[in-house]
CSV table of C-alpha atoms and ligand atoms in Angstrom, one decimal:
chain,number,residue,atom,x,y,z
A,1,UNK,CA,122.4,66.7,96.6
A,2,UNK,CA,123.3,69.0,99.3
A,3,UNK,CA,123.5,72.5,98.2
A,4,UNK,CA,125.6,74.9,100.0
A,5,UNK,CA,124.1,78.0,101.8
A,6,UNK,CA,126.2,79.8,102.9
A,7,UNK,CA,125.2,83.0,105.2
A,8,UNK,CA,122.9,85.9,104.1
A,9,UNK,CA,125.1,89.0,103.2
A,10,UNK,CA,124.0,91.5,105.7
A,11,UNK,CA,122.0,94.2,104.1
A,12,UNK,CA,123.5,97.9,105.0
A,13,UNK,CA,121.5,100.2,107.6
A,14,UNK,CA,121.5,102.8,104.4
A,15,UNK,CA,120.1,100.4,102.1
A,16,UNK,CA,117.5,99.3,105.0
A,17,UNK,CA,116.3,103.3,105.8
A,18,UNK,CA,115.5,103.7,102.1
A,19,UNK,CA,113.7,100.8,101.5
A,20,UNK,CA,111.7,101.6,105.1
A,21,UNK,CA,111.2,105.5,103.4
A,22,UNK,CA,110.6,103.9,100.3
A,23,UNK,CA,107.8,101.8,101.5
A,24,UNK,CA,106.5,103.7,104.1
A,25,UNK,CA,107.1,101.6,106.6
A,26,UNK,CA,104.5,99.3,104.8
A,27,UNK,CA,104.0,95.7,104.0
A,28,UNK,CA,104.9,96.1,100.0
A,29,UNK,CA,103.0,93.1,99.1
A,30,UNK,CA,99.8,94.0,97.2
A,31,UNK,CA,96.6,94.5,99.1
A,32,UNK,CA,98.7,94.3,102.3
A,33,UNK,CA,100.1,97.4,103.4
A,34,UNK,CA,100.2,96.5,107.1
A,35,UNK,CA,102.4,98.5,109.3
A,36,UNK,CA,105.2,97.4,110.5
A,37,UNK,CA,106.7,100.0,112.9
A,38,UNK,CA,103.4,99.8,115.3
A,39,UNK,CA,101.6,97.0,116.9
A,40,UNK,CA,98.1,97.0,115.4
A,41,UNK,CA,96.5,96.3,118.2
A,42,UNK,CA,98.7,98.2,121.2
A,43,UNK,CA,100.2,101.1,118.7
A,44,UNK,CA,103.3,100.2,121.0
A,45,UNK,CA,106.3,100.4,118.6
A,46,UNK,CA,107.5,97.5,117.4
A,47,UNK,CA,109.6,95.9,113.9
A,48,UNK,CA,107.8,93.4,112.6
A,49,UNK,CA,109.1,94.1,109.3
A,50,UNK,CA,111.1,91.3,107.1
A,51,UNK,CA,113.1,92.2,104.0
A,52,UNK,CA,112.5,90.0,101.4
A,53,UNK,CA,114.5,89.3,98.2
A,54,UNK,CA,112.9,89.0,94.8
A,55,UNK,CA,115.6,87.5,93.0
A,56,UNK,CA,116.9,85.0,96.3
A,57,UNK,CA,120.6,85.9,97.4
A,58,UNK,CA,121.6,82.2,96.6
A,59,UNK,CA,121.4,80.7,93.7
A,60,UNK,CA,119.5,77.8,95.1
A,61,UNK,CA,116.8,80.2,97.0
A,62,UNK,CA,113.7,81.3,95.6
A,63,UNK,CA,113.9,82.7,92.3
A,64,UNK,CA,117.8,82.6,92.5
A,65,UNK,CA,120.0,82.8,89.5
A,66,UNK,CA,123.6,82.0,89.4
A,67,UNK,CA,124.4,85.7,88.2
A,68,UNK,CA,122.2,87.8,89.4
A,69,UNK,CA,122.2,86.7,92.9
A,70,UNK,CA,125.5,87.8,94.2
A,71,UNK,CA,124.8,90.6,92.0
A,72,UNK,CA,121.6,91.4,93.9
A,73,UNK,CA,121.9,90.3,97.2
A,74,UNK,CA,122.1,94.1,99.0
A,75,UNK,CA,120.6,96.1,96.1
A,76,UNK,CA,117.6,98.0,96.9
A,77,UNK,CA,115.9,97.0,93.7
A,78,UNK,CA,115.6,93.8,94.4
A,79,UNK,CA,114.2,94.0,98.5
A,80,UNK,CA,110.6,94.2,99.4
A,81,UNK,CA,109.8,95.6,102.9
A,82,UNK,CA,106.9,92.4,103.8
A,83,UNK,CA,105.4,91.5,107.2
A,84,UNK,CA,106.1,88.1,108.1
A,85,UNK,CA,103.3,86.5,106.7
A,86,UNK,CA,103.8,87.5,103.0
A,87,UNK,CA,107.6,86.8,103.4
A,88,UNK,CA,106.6,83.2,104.0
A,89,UNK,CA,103.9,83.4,101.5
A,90,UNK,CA,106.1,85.0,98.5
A,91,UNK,CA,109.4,82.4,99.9
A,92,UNK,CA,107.2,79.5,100.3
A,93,UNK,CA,108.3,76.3,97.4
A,94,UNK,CA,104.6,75.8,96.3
A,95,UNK,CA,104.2,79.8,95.3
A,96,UNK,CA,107.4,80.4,93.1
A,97,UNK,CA,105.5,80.2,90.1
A,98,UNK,CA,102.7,82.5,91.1
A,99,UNK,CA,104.9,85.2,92.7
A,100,UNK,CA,108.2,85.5,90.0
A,101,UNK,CA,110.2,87.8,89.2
A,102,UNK,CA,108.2,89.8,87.2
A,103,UNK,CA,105.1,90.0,89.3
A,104,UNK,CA,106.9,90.8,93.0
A,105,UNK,CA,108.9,93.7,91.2
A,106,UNK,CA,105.7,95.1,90.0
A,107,UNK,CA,103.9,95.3,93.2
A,108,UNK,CA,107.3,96.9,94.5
A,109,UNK,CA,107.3,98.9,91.7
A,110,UNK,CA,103.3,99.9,92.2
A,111,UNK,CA,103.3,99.9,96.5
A,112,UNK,CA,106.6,102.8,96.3
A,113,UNK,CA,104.9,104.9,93.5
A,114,UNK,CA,101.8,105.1,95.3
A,115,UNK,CA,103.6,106.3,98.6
A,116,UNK,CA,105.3,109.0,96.6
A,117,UNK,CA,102.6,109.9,95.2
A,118,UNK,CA,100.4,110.2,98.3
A,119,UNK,CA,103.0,111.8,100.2
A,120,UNK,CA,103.7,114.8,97.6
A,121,UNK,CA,101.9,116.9,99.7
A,122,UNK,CA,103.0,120.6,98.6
A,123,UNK,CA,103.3,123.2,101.4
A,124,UNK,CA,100.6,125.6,100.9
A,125,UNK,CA,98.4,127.5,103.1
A,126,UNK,CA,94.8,126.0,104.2
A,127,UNK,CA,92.2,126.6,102.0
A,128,UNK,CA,89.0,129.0,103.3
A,129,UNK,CA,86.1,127.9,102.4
A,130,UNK,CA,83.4,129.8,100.2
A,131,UNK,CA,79.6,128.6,99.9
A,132,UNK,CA,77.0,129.9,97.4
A,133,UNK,CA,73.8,128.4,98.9
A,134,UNK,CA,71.3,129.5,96.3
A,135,UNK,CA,67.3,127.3,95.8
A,136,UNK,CA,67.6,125.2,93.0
A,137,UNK,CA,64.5,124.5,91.7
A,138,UNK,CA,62.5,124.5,95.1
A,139,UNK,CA,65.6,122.8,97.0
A,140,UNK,CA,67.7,124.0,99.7
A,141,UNK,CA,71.0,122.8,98.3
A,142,UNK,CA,73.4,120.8,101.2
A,143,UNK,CA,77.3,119.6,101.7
A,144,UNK,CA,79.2,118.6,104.2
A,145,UNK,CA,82.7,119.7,105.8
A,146,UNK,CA,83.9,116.5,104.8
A,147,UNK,CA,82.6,116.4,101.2
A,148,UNK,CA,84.7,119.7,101.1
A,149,UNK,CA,87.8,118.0,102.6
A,150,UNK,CA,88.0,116.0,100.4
A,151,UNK,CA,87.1,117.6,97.4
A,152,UNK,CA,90.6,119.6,98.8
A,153,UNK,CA,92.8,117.0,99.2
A,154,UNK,CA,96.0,116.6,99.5
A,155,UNK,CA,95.6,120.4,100.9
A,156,UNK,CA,93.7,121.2,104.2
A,157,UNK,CA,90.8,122.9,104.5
A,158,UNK,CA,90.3,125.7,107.6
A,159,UNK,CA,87.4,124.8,109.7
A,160,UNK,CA,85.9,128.0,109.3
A,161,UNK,CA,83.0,128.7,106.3
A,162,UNK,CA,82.4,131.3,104.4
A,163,UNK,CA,78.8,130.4,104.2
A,164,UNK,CA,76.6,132.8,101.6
A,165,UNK,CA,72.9,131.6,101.9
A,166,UNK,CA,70.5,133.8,99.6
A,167,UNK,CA,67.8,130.8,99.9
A,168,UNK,CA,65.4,133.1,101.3
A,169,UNK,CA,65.9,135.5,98.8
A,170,UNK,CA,63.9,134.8,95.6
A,171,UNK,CA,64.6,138.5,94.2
A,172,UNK,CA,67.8,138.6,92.4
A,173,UNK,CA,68.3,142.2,93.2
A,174,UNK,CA,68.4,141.1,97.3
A,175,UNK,CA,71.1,138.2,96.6
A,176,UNK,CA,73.1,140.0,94.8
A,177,UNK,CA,73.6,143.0,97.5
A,178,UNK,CA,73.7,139.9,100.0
A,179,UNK,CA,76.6,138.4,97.7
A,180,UNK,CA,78.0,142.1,97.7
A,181,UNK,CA,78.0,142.1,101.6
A,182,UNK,CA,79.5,139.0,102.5
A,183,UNK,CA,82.4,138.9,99.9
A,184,UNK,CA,83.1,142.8,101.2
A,185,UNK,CA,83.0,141.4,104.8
A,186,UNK,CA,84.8,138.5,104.7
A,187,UNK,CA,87.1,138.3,101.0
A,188,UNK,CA,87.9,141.3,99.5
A,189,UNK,CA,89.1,142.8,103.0
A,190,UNK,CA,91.3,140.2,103.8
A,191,UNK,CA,95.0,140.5,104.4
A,192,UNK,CA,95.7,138.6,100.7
A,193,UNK,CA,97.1,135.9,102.4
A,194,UNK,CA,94.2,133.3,102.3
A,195,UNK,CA,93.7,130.9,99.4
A,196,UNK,CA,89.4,130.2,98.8
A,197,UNK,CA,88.0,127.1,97.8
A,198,UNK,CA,84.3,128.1,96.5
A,199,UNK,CA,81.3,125.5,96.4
A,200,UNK,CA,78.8,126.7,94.3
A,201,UNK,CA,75.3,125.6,94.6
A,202,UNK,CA,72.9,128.1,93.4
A,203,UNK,CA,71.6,128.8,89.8
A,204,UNK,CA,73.9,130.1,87.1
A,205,UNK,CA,73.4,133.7,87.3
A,206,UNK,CA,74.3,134.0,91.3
A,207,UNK,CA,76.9,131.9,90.5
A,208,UNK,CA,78.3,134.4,87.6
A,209,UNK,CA,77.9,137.2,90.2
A,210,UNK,CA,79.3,135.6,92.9
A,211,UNK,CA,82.9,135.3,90.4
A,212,UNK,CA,82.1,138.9,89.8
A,213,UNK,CA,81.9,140.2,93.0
A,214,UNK,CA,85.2,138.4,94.2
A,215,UNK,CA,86.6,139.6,91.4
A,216,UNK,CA,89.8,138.7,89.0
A,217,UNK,CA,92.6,139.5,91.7
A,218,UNK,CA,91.5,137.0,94.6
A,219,UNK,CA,93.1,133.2,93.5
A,220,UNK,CA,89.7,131.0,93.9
A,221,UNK,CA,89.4,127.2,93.0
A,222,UNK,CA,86.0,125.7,92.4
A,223,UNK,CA,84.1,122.6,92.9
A,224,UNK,CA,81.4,120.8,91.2
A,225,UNK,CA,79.3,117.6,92.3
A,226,UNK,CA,80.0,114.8,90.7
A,227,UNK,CA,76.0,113.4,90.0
A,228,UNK,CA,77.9,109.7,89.1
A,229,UNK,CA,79.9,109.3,91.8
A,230,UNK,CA,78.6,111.6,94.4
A,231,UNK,CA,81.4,113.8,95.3
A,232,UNK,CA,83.3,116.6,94.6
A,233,UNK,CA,86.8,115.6,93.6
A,234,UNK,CA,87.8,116.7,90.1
A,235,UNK,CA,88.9,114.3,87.6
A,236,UNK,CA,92.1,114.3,84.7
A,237,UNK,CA,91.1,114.9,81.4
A,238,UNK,CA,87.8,116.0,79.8
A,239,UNK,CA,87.1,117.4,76.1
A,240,UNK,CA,88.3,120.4,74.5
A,241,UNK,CA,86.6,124.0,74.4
A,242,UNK,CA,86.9,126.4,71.8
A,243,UNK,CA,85.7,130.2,70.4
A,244,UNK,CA,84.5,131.3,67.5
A,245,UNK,CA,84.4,134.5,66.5
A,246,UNK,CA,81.5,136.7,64.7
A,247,UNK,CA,82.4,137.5,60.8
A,248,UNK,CA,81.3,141.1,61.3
A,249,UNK,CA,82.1,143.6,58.7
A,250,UNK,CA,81.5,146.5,60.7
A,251,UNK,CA,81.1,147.4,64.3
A,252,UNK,CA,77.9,146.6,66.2
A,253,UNK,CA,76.1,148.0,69.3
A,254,UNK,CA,75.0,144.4,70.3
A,255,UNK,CA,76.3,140.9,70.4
A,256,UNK,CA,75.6,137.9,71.2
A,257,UNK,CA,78.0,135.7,73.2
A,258,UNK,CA,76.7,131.9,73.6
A,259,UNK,CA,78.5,129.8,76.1
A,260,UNK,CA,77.5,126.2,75.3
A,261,UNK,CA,79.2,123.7,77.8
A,262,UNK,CA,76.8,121.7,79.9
A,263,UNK,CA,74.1,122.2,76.7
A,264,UNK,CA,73.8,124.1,73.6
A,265,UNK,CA,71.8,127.4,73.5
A,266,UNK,CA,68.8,127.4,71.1
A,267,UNK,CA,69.5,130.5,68.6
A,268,UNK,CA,65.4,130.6,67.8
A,269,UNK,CA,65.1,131.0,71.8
A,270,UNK,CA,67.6,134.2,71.8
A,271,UNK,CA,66.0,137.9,72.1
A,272,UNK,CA,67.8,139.7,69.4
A,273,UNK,CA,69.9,138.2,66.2
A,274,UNK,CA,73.2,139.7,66.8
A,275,UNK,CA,76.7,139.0,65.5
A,276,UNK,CA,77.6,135.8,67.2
A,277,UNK,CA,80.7,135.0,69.3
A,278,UNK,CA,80.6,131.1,71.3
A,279,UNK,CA,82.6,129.4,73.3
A,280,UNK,CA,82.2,126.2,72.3
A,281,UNK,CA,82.7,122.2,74.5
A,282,UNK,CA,83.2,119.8,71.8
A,283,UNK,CA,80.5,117.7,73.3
A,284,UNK,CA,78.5,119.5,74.8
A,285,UNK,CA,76.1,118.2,77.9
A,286,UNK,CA,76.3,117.3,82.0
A,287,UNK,CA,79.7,115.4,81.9
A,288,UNK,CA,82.0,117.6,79.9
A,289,UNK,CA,83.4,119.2,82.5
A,290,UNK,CA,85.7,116.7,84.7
A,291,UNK,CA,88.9,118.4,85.1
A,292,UNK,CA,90.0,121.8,87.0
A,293,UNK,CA,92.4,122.1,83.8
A,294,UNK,CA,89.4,122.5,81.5
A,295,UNK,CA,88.2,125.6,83.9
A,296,UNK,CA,91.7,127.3,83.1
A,297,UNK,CA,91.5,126.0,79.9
A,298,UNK,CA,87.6,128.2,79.8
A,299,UNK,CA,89.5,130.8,81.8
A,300,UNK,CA,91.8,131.8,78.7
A,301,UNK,CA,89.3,131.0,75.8
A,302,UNK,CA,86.6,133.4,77.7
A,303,UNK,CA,89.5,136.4,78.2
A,304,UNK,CA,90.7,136.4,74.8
A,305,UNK,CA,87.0,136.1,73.6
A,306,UNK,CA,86.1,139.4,75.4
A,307,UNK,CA,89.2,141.4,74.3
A,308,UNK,CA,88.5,140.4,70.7
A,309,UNK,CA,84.5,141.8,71.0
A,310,UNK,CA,85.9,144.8,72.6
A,311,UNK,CA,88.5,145.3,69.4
A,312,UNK,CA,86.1,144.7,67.2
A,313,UNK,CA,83.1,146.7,68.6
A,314,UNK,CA,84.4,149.0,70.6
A,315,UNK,CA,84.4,149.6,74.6
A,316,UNK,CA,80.7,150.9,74.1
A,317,UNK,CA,79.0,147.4,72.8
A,318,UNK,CA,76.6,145.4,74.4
A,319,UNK,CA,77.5,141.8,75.1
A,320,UNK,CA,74.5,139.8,75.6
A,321,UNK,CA,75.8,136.7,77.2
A,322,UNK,CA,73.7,133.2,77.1
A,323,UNK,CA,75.4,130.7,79.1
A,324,UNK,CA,74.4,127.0,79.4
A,325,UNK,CA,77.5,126.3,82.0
A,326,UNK,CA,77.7,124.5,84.9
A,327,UNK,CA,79.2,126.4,88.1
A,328,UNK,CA,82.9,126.4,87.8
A,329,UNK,CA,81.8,127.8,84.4
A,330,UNK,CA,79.1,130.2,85.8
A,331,UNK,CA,81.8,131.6,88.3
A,332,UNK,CA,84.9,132.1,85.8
A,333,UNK,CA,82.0,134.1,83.7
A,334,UNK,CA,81.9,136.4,86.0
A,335,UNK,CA,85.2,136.3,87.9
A,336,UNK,CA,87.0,136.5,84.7
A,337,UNK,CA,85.6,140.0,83.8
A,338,UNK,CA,87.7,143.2,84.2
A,339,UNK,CA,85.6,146.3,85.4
A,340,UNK,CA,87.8,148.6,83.8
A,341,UNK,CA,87.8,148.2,80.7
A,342,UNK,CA,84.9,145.5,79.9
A,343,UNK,CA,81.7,146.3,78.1
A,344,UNK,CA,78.4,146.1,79.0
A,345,UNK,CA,77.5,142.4,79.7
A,346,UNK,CA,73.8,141.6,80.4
A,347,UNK,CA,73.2,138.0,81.4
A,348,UNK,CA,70.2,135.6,80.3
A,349,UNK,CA,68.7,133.0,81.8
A,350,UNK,CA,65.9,130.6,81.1
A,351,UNK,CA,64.3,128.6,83.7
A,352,UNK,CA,62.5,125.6,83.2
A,353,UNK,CA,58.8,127.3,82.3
A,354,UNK,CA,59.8,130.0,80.2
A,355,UNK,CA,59.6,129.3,76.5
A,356,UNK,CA,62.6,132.2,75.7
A,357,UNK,CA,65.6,133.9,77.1
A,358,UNK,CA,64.9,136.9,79.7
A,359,UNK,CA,67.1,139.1,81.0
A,360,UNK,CA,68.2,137.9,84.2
A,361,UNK,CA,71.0,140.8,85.6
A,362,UNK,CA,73.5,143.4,84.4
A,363,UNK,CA,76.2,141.5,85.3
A,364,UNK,CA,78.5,144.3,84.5
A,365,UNK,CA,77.8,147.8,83.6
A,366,UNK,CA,80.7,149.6,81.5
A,367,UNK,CA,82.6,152.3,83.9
A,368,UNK,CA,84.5,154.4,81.3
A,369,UNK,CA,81.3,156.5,80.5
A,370,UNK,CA,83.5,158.4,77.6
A,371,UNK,CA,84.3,157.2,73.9
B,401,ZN,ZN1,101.9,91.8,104.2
């Protein structure tokens, strides 16, 4: 029987722009994305694009309906922006059944999310880079530009490093004034307009000191290596950290303060049984730490944890702080301190050979001498 086809309603130059926008001037059909507005070989501009319909504009087309077809024929949810190829392919009598409905309006559906979401780009300044190049455990520590770019992305990175090496320095003392120097020189006399993205790859006491020194004023995102999949992107989700709090009954000179993220600290290793305050991962070990949410989410805990010691004890405690953090950690530890009113706050450390906890800096000596 012949069937009547009748002519294709012409599809509006409004319509066409936002489906071209919509699909980034891309081939919507999955694993395609070829451009259309370029020659791939020449880059001369060309239009190789088709617009396809996923429910056919005639009832007797591919995947037509006798209702939704005249319905549909110029609506933008039912084109696909295709290169000629997969317009055949999706059109073509033997395929129907593999490419319905169903399927071509998902990888619509999936091709114009993915644009959006890859061209969200926020406009924000380019981000300076700070490195903390520190020996861990007999190794020079290494990264490269583009390990850091993309660590940053969708933002830019400037090309220009702030490069703190203190691999030649073994006495903590030295990297610490060399940490002093280089964040005077090159941060904390800046004009306030540049935004710091820090890669930290030292052991955890330089990289509390390194948060210190910046301070809690200058806005600083961090990065950690990701041992798994060898990069430096952060991730969504992660576990959960908590405090908990000493039950003292009265003040104390001393306490303890046990950080327990990337491990939990042995209490018989400690140098002195204190009253205890921790900060707690809820699984503790390597791969708790995934997303830059759970660094805020630290950020808070570790605040509200130091305002409560200093209610409790007084401005004139000791905080002896054991931390068993990775280096996002290590630098909100010290970044996250205010040197006006914070106590005392020694920092411990225990490398591989010793059997106990030593003293490994002052990481903050109390300024308000009077009480
Ligand atoms: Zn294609």
């Amino acid at each position: 029987m012949p069937t009547k086809r009748g002519t294709r309603p012409a599809i509006p130059r409004k319509v066409q722009s936002l489906l071209w926008l919509k699909a980034g001037g891309r081939c919507e059909f999955r694993g395609c994305n070829k451009i259309l507005y370029e020659d791939q070989v020449t880059q001369d501009p060309i239009n190789e694009s088709n617009i396809a319909h996923i429910i056919s504009w005639t009832e007797n087309g591919p995947r037509g309906d006798k209702v939704l077809s005249p319905k549909l024929a110029t609506d933008i949810s039912n084109l696909m922006l295709t290169c000629p190829e997969h317009n055949t392919l999706i059109d073509s009598g033997d395929n129907l059944e593999k490419y319905s409905v169903s399927v071509l309006q998902e990888m619509k559906r999936e091709h114009e999310e993915a644009i959006r979401k890859l061209t969200d780009l926020k406009t924000e300044l380019p981000k300076r880079i700070i490195e903390l190049r520190g020996m861990i455990h007999g190794q020079r520590p290494a990264i490269t530009f583009k390990e850091e770019a993309d660590a940053l992305f969708p933002f830019f990175p400037k090309s220009e490093r702030i490069v703190i090496d203190v691999c030649d320095y073994e006495d903590i003392e030295t990297a610490k004034m060399i940490i002093d120097s280089q964040v005077k020189r090159h941060i904390i006399n800046s004009d306030g307009s540049e935004l710091y993205a820090a890669f930290i790859m030292a052991l955890i006491p330089l990289g509390c000191y390194l948060g210190y020194s910046i301070g809690n004023k200058i806005p600083v995102q961090t990065f950690q290596h990701f041992h798994d999949t060898e990069d430096w992107i952060w991730r969504d989700g992660g576990g959960l950290i908590t405090a908990s709090y000493a039950n003292s009954i009265k003040p104390s000179d001393n306490v303890n303060l046990l950080i327990n993220i990337s491990g939990v600290i042995d209490r018989k290793l400690l140098s002195a049984d204190y009253p205890e305050y921790s900060i707690n991962a809820d699984v503790p070990g390597f791969s708790f730490l995934q997303s830059w949410q759970q660094v805020l989410d630290f950020r808070s805990i570790y605040r509200n944890v130091l305002d409560r010691i200093r209610q409790e004890h007084g401005e004139s405690v000791t905080i002896h702080l054991y931390p068993a953090t990775p280096n996002p950690i290590n630098f909100e530890i010290g970044k996250g301190i205010m040197k006006n009113i914070d106590p005392t706050i020694i920092l411990y450390d225990k490398t591989k050979n010793e059997t106990n906890y030593k003293e490994a800096m002052h990481l903050h000596d109390r300024i308000r001498g009077n009480n």
